[in-house]
Structure formats: C-alpha cells, structure tokens
Coordinates of C-alpha atoms in Angstrom, one line a residue:
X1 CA 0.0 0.0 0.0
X2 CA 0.9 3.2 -0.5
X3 CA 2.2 5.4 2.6
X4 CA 0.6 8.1 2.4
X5 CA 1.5 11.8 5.0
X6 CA 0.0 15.1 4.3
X7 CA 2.7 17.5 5.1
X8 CA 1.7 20.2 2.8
X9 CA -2.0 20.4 5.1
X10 CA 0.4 21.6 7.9
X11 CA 0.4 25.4 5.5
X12 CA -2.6 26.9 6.5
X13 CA -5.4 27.5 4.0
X14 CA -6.3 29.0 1.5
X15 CA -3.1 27.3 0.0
X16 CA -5.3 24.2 -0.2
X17 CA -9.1 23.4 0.3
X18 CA -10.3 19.9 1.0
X19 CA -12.1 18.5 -1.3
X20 CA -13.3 15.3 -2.8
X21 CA -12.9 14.0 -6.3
X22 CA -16.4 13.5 -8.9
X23 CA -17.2 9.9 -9.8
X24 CA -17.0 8.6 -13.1
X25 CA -19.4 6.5 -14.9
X26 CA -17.0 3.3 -15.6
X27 CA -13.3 3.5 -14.9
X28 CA -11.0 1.1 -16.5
X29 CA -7.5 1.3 -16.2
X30 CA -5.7 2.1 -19.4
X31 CA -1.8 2.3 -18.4
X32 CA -0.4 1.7 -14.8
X33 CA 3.6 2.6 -14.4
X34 CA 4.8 -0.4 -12.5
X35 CA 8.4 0.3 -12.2
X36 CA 7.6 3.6 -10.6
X37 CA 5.2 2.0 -8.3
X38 CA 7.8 0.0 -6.6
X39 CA 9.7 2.9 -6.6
X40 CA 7.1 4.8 -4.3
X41 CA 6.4 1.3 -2.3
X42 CA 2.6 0.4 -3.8
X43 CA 3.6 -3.2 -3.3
X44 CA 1.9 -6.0 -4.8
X45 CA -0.6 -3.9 -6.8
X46 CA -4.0 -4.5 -6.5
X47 CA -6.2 -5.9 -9.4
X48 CA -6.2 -3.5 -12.7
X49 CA -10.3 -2.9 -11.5
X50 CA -9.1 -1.7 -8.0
X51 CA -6.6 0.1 -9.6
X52 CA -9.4 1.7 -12.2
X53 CA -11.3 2.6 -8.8
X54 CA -8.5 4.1 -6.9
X55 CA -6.9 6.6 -9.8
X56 CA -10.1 8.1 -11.2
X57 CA -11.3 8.7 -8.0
X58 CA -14.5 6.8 -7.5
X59 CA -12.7 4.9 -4.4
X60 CA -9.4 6.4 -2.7
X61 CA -6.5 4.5 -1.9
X62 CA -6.1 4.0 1.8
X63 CA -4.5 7.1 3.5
X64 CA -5.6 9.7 0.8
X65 CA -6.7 12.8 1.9
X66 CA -7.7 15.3 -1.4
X67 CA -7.2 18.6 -1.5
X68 CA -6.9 21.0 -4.3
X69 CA -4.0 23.7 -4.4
X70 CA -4.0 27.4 -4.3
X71 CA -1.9 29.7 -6.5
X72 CA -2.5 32.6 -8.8
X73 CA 0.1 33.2 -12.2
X74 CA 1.0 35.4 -14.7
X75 CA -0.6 34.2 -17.9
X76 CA 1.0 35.7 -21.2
X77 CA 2.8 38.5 -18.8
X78 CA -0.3 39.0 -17.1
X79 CA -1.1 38.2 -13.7
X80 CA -4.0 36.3 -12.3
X81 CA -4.3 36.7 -8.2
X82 CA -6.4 33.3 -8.4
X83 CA -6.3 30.3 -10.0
X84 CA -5.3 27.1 -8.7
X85 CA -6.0 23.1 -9.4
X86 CA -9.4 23.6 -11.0
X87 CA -9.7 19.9 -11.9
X88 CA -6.6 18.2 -9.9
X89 CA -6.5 17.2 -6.6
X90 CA -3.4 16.4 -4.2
X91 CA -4.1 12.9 -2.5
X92 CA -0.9 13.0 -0.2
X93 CA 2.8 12.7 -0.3
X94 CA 4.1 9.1 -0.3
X95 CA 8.4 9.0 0.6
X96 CA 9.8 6.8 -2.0
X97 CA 12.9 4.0 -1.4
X98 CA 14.8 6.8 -2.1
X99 CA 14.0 8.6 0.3
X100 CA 12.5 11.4 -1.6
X101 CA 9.1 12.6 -0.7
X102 CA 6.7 13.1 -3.7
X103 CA 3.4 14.2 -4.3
X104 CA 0.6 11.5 -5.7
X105 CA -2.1 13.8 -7.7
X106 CA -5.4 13.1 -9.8
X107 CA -5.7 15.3 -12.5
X108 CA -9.4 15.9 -14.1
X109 CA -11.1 14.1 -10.9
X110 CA -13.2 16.9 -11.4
X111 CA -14.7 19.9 -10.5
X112 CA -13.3 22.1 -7.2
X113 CA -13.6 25.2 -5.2
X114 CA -11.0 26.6 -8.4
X115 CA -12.8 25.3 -11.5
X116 CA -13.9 28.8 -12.7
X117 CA -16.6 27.3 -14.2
X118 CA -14.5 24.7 -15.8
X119 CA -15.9 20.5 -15.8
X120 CA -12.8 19.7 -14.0
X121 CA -12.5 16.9 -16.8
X122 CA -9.4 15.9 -19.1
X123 CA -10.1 14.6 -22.3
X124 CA -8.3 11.5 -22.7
X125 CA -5.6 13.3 -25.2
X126 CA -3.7 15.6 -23.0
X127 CA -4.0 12.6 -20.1
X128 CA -2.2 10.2 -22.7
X129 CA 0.5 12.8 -23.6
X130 CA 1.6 14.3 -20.9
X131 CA 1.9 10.3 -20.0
X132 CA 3.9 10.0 -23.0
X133 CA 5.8 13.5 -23.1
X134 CA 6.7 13.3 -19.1
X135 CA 7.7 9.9 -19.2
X136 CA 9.8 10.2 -22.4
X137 CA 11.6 13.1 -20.2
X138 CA 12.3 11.1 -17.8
X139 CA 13.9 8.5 -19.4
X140 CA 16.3 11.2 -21.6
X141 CA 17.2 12.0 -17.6
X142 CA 15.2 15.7 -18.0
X143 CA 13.8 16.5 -14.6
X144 CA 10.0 16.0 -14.9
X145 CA 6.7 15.1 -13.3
X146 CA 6.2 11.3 -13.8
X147 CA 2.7 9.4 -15.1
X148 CA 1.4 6.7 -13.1
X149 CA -1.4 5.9 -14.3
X150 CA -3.9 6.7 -16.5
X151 CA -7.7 5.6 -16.4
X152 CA -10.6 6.3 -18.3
X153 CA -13.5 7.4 -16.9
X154 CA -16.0 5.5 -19.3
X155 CA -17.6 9.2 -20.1
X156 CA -17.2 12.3 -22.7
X157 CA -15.9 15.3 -22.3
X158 CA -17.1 18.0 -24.0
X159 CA -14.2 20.9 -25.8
X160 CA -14.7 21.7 -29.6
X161 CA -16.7 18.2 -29.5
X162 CA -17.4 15.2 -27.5
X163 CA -14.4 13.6 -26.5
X164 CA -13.9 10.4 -24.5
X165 CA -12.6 11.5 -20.6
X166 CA -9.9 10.5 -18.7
X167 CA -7.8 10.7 -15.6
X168 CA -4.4 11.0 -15.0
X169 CA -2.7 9.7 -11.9
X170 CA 0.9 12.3 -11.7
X171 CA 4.0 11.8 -9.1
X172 CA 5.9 15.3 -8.4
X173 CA 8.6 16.5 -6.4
X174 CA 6.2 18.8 -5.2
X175 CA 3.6 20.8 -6.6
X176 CA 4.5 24.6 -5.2
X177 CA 4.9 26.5 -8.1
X178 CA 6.0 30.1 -8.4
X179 CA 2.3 30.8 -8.7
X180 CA 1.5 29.5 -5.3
X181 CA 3.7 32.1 -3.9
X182 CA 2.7 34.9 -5.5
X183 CA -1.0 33.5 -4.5
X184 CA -0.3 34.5 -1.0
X185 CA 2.2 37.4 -2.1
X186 CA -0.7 39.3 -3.3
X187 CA -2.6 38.8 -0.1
X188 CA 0.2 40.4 1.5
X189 CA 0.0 37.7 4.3
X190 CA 3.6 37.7 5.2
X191 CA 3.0 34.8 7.9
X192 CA 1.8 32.2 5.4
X193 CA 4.8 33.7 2.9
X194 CA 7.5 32.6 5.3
X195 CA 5.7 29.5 6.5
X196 CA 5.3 28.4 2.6
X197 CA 9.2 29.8 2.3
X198 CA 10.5 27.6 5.4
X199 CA 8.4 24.5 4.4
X200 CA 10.1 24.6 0.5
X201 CA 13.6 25.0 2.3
X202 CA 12.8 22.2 4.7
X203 CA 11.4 19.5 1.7
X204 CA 13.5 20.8 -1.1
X205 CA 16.5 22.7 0.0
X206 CA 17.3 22.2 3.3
X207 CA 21.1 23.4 2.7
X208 CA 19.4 26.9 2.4
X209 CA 18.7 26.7 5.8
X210 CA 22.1 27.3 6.9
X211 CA 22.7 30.2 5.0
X212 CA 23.1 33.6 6.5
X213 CA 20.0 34.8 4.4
X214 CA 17.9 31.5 3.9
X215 CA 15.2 33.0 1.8
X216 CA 18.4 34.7 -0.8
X217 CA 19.5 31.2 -0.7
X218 CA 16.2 30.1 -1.3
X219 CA 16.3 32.1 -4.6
X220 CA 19.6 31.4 -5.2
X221 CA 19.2 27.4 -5.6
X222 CA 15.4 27.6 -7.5
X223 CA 17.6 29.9 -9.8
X224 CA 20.4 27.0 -10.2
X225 CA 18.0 24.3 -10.6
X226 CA 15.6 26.1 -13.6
X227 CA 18.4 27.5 -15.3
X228 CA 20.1 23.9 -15.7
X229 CA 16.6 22.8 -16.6
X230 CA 15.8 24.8 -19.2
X231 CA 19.3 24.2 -21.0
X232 CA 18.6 20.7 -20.5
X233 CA 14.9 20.9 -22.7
X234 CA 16.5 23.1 -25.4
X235 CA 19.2 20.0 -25.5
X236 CA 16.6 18.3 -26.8
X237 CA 14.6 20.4 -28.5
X238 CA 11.7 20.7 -25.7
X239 CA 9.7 23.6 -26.1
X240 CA 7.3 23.7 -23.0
X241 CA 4.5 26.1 -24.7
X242 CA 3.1 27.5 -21.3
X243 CA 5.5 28.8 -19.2
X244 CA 3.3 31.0 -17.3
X245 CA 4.4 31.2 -13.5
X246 CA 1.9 29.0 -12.7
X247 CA 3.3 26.5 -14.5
X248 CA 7.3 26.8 -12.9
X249 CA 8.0 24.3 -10.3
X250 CA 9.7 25.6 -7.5
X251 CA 11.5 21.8 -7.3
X252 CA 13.1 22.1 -10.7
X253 CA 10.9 20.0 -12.6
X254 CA 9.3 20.0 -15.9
X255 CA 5.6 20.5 -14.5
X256 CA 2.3 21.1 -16.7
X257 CA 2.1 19.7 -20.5
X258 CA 0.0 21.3 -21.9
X259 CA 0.5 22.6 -25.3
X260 CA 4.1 21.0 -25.4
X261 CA 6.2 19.7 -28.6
X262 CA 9.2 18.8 -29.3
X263 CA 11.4 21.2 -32.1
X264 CA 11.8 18.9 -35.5
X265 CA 12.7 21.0 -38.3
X266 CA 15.4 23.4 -36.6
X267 CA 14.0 27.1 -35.8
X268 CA 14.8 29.3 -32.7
X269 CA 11.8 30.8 -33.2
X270 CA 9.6 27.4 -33.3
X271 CA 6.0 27.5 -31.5
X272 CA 3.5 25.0 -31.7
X273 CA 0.7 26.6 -29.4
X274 CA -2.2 27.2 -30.8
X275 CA -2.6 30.3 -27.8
X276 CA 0.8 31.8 -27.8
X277 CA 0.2 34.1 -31.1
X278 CA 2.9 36.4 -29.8
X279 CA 5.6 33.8 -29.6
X280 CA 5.9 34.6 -26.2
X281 CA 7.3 31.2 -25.5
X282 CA 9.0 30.5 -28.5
X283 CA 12.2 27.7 -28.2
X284 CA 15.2 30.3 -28.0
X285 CA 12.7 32.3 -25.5
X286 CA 12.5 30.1 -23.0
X287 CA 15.5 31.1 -21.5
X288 CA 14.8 35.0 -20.9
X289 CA 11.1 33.8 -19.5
X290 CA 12.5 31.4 -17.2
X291 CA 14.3 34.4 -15.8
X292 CA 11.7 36.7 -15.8
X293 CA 9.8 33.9 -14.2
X294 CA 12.6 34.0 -11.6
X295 CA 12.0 37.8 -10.8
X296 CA 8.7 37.6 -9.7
X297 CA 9.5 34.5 -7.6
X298 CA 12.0 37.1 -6.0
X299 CA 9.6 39.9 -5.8
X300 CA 7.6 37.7 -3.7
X301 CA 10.6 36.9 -1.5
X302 CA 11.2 40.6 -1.0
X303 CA 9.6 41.0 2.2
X304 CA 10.8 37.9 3.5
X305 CA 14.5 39.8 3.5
X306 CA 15.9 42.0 6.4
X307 CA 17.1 45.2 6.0
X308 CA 16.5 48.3 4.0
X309 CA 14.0 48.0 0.9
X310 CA 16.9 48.7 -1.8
X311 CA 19.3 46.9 0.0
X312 CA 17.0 43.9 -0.2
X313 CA 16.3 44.4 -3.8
X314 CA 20.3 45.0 -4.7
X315 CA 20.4 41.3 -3.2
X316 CA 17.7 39.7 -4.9
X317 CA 18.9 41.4 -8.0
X318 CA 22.2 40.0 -7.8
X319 CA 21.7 36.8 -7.4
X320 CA 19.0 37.0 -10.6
X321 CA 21.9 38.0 -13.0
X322 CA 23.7 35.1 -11.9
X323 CA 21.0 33.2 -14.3
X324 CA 23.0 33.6 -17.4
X325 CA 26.4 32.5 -16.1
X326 CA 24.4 29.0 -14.8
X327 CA 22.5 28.6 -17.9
X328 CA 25.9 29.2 -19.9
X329 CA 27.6 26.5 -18.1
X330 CA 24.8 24.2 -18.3
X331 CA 24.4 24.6 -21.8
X332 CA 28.1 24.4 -22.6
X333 CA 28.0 21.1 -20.9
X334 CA 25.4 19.7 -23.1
X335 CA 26.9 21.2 -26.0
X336 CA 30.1 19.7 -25.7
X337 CA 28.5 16.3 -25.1
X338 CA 25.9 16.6 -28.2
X339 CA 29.2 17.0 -29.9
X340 CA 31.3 14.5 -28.3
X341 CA 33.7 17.1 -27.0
X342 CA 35.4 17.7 -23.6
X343 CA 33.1 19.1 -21.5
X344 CA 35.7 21.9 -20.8
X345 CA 36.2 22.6 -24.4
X346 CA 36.0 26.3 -25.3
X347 CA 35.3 25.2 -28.7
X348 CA 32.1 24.0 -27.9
X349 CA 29.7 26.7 -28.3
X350 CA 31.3 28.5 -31.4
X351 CA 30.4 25.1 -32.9
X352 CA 26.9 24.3 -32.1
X353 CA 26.4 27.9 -32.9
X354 CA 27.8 27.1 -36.6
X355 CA 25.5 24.2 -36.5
X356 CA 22.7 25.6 -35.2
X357 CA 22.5 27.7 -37.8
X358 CA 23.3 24.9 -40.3
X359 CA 20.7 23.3 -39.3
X360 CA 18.6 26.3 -39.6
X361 CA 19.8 27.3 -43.2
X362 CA 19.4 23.2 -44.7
X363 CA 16.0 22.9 -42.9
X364 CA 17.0 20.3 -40.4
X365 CA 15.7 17.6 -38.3
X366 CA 17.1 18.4 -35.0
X367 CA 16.7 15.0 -33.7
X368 CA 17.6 13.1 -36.6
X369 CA 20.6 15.7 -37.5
X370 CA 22.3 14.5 -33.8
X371 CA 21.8 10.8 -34.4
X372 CA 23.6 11.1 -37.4
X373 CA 26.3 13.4 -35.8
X374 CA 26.8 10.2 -33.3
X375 CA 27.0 8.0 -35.9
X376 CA 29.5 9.8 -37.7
X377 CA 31.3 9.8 -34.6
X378 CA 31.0 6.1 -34.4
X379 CA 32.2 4.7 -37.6
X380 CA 33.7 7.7 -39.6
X381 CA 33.4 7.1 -43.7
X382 CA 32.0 8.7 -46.6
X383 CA 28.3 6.3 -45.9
X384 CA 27.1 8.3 -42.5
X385 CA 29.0 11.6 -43.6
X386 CA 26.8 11.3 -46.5
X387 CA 24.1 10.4 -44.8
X388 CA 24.2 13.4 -42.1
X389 CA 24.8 15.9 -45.4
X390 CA 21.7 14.3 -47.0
X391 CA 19.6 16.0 -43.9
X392 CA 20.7 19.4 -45.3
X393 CA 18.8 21.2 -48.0
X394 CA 22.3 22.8 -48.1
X395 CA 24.9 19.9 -47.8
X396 CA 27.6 22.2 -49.2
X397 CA 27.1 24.8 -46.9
X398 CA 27.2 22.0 -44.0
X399 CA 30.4 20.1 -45.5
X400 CA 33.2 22.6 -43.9
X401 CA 31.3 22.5 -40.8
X402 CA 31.4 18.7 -40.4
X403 CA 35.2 18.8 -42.3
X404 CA 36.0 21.3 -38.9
X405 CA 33.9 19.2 -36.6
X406 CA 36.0 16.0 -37.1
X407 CA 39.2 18.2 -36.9
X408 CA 38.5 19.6 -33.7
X409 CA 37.6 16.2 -32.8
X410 CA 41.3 14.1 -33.5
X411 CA 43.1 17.1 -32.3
X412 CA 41.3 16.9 -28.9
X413 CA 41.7 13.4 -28.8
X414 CA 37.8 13.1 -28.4
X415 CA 37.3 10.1 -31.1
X416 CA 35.9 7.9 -28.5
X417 CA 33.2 9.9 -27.0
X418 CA 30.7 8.8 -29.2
X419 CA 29.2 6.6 -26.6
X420 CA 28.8 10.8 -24.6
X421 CA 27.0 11.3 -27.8
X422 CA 24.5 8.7 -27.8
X423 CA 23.8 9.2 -24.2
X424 CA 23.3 13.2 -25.1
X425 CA 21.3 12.1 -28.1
X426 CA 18.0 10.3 -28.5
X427 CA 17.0 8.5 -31.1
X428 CA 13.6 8.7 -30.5
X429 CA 11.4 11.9 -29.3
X430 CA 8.0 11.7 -28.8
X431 CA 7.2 13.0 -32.4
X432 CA 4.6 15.5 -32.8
X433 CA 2.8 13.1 -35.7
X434 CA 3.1 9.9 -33.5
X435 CA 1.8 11.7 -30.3
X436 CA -1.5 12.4 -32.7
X437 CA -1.7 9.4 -33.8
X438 CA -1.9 7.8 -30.9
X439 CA -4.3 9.7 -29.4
X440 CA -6.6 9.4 -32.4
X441 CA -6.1 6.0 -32.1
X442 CA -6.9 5.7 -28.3
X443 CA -9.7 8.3 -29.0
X444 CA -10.8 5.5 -31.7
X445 CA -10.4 2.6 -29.2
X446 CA -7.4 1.5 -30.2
X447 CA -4.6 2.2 -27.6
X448 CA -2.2 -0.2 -29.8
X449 CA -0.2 3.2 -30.7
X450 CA -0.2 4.3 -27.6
X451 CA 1.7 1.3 -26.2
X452 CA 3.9 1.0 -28.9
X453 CA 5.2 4.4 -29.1
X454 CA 5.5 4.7 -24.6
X455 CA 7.9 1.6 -25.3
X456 CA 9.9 2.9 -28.0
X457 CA 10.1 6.1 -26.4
X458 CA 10.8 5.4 -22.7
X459 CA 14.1 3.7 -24.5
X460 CA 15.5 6.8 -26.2
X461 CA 18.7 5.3 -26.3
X462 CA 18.4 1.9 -27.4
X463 CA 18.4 1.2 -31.5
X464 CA 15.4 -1.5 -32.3
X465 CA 13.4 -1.2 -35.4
X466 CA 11.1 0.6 -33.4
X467 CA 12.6 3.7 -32.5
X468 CA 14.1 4.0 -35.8
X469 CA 10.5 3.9 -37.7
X470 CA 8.6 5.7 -34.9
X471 CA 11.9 8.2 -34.6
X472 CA 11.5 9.0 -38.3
X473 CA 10.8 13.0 -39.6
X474 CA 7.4 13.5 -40.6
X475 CA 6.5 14.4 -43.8
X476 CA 5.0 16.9 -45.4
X477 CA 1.6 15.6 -45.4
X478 CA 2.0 14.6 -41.2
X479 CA 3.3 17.2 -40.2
X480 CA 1.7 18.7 -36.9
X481 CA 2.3 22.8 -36.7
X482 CA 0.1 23.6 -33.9
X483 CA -0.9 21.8 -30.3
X484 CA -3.6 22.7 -27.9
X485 CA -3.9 22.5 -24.0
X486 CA -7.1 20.5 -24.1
X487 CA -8.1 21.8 -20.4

C-alpha cells in the first residue's frame, strides 16, 4: 500500500481546500507505471479494477486525503491573483525507497472550489500525452513530473466536441509553483509567505537553511536548478508552450504539459501553441522567461529579507543576474557532449552555434541531424557523412562545418566519446505526428499506438526497429504545426 503523509495540510489554508474527487461513470484502467510503483512502495498492486477505482477517484487508496491547491500566475505576462488546481487534486505525499518525498495527484477528478466554471474533466488526449511527453523526459534524464497511471473514466468530455474522458494519476517533487507564492504574495500575508518559504527550504532545499539569508538562498538554488533545466529541454529540443508562472516548479521540474512539442525542423523561433500568437514562448525564448519567471518568484521573497527595501532588492537582484552565467555552463555542458567534445572545451559553443545555424539554413531535423552526428562519430566514412549531409537542403554549406567538426575532434583526442553522444542524443522523441496518432487511435479505441510508441520512447537510447521507424521525420503531409492545451 501506499504510505501516504499530508505535510503540505500543515500550510494553513487557502493554499489548499479539501475537497473530494467527482465519480466517473466506468473507470478502466488504461496504463499503470509499474516500475515507478515500486519505486514509491505500492507493493503488490491490487487488481487492474481496483486500480481503475482508486486513480479516477471513485474509491481512494487508503490514506488519501484530497485537496486542491491554491496559487494565482501570470498568464502571457499577465497576472491572475487566483487560480489554482481547477480539476486536480493532491491525495498526499508518499516518501519513495529513495527517500524522496513526492506528491501522488489526480488530474481531471473533477470539479473544485478553483474550476472557474470549468468541468474539471481531461479529455483523454492531453492525459495520454503528458503520459507519454513526461515519461519520455524522464527516461532522456530531464527533470520532470512522472505518469502513473492513467484511467478512463467511461464518459465524454465536452471541448470543440465530445471527447472520450480521462484521468491521470501524476508523481511530483512537489507541486509549489511560483504561482503558489505569488497567491499569497498578493494577499500580503507575510506569515503564510514565510511559513510556505520555510516549508520549500525544509522538503526541497534544506542546505538553504544554513545560510546567513535563507530566503536569498532560497532564490539562489530555484535559480540554479531552472536554469540547468531549461538548458537541458532546449538540449533536446523541448519547447514547454506554457511557461506562465503558474506552471514553474519551484522543485526544478518539468511541470504542466500542456501545449508541449518537441522542435523537429530546426528554428529558434519554433512555437506549436495554438494560444501563444505572440511567440511569447517561442524555443530560443525560454531562457529569458525562465528568468523573468525568476524575478517575480524574487519579488515575492522581498519582504521575506531583512534590511533596507533597496538593500533587499540589490540582493535579490544579484543573485537573478547570476541566471546567465548557470544557464551558460549548463548549456556548454550539453553542448560539448551533443558534440562529443570535452566538457571543458572552449570550442564548444562556437560550434553548435555554426550548427545551429546549419541546421537552420538546410532545414534540419534536430533529432535526426544528432543521431547522425553520433553515428559519424561512431564509424567515420563517406556512408554516415553522406548520410548526415543528405539532412541538409544545403549539404555544401554544412560540409566545412562537419570537415571542422571532425578536426576539432582528432586534435582533442575526443574520437571515442561517441558513446557521450548517444547518451546526449536520443534517437527517438515523442514525435509531434506519433503523439496524434496515438491519441486518435486511443480516442478510436485502439490504444495499440499508444503502447507501442511509450515503449519505444521510454528507450530513447536503445536502437530497435522501433525507435528507428517511430523516430522518423514526418513528412510533409504529417506534419503537426500547432498543439492545444485541451483543459
């Protein structure tokens, strides 16, 4: 059974409300994530009908105690004092045999004191790709949110049509976001501010706490942790879609799918949600939101601080344009290993620059433009050169850049690092084409896809016919340009 404690109901409201989840009509239990199970101690798992009962609500594991979260946002740039889990609920924190306490949450167990008018229902597309998407990340080692399980409820869900429903079952380091302070920010009720302040320190960065300034430390290690994360999804080629503040862990994970893809043809300027007609969160944006994110996490800190009010700003401010320097390091980091080049090499950048905008100018496949890099690396000869140039539109403008590549990589000494390479370089991405498929497929009553393509993608590493068909580019005819939240 699972072990459930309820440490976040020690904050006082309204940071949560009790609440109890909506019955579905007939549950039935359409993926269950064993492996992390064991991880958080389940046990022998019940049967898959107890299971069905227990993550879509209709009968509560043993232990749970619902609640939904408070926390307001800025959404687009603009901020929202209120708006919280309006169809998620929090069942309880379970510590896992590592140790690490995480969150067990229902997501569209329906409607609660923050719908807004909203069903509080999920359609069962966005449950079955943030099941895919999150555990994909996890497997490329991308902090994330995990899936464990996902049900349908046996009903439909009504967004541009009638959809069939579903709930998902998600695992989190925690759910505090950046929102959920600036929910009680705006109340200016400095009491439940530090409480909320000194319970993140205590659960997530307890080295803060012996700092001379706890809550600058505070900043200082949320900063550290986004900024490596960010670099790490734009390794990749994640871009997140939403990255309101309400949707920024405070833990340091990849929190919220929403409108999410991952970058195929090669364009800084890539968005795929249908909502962000600015291109407010557009791939080579992420970076600068992430840090503006940051600056209101640090307003709310502010009176948290001792000392003069532009003393206590100066501070905060500080430690906010150390953002660039971690992001830099991070990224450099994953450069170098993308490129099978010492991590230390100052080299590095200038080159994945040059490629990058390769890549740009022969209207790459970032994914598939890698995982011929690494197989260059592998077995150098004119059949994989030819076959990275024959990604390019422009394979004569990308020659010299693979000619100085392969320099740079004898005179370094760095011939063997392909196996870096292939750990820095999926294969397989959940593909925007395959995710829709899938879905389509489930939404048909086939979930065939949608068990195919969680294997091949939860082994992003791994060469089987699989991952190289379902890792393919699409074409032009399946080619996905926008994605929607489906809330």
């Amino acid at each position: 059974m699972l072990a459930f404690e309820h440490q976040f109901a020690t904050l006082p409201e309204p940071l949560w409300v009790a609440c109890q989840p909506t019955p579905v009509e007939a549950p039935r239990l359409i993926a269950f994530n064993q492996p992390l199970a064991d991880a958080l101690g389940l046990g022998e798992a019940p049967e898959d009908a107890s299971l069905a009962e227990w993550f879509s609500g209709n009968a509560l594991p043993p232990g749970a105690e619902p609640k939904a979260l408070g926390y307001a946002g800025h959404q687009f740039g603009n901020f929202v004092p209120q708006l919280g889990d309006g169809r998620a609920l929090l069942l309880g924190e379970v510590v896992d045999h590592d140790g690490v306490r995480r969150d067990i949450q229902l997501k569209g167990s329906g409607r609660t004191p923050f719908s807004r008018g909203g069903d509080g229902r999920s359609p069962l597309g966005p449950v079955l790709r943030e099941y895919l998407v999150s555990e994909a990340m996890a497997a490329m080692g991308v902090p994330t949110t995990r899936a464990l399980a996902a049900v349908a409820s046996g009903e439909r869900v009504i967004r541009q049509m009638a959809e069939p429903g579903a709930v998902l079952t998600r695992v989190a380091a925690s759910h505090v976001r950046v929102g959920t302070f600036q929910f009680v920010a705006a109340r200016q009720d400095h009491t439940t501010l530090k409480a909320l302040a000194d319970f993140v320190i205590e659960r997530h960065y307890p080295e803060a706490q012996q700092a001379e300034q706890p809550y600058l430390a505070l900043l200082e290690a949320v900063l550290q942790r986004q900024a490596a994360l960010v670099a790490q999804w734009m390794g990749v080629g994640f871009i997140h879609g939403v990255m309101n503040t309400d949707n920024m862990s405070i833990a340091g994970e990849t929190i919220d799918y929403g409108p999410c893809a991952f970058m195929e043809q090669f364009d800084p300027q890539k968005v795929y949600s249908s909502i962000d007609q600015g291109k407010r969160y557009a791939f080579s944006n992420q970076p600068l939101i992430a840090q503006w994110n940051l600056a209101r996490f640090a307003e709310c800190l502010l009176p948290l601080l001792e000392g003069e009010q532009e003393a206590r700003v100066s501070r905060l401010t500080e430690v906010l344009r150390g953002f660039d320097d971690v992001f830099a390091a991070e990224q450099q980091r994953i450069h170098a290993d993308k490129l099978g080049l010492d991590a230390k090499d100052d080299q590095a950048s200038r080159l994945m620059a040059a490629l990058e905008a390769q890549m740009q100018r022969g209207r790459m496949d970032m994914t598939a433009t890698f995982d011929a890099l690494t197989q260059l690396a592998r077995a150098p000869g004119d059949t994989s050169r030819q076959a990275l140039l024959a990604l390019s539109a422009t394979p004569e403008a990308l020659a010299p850049w693979v000619d100085e590549w392969q320099a740079h990589q004898v005179a370094s000494q760095q011939e063997q690092r392909w196996q870096v390479m292939r750990q820095a370089n999926p294969l397989i991405i959940p593909r925007n084409h395959r995710v829709e498929e899938a879905i389509q497929a489930a939404n048909d009553g086939d979930l065939a896809p949608f068990y195919r393509l969680l294997a091949a993608v939860t082994t992003p590493y791994t060469a089987t016919a699989d991952t190289r068909e379902l890792g393919q580019p699409a074409n032009e005819q399946q080619q996905v340009l926008r994605t929607f939240c489906g809330t």
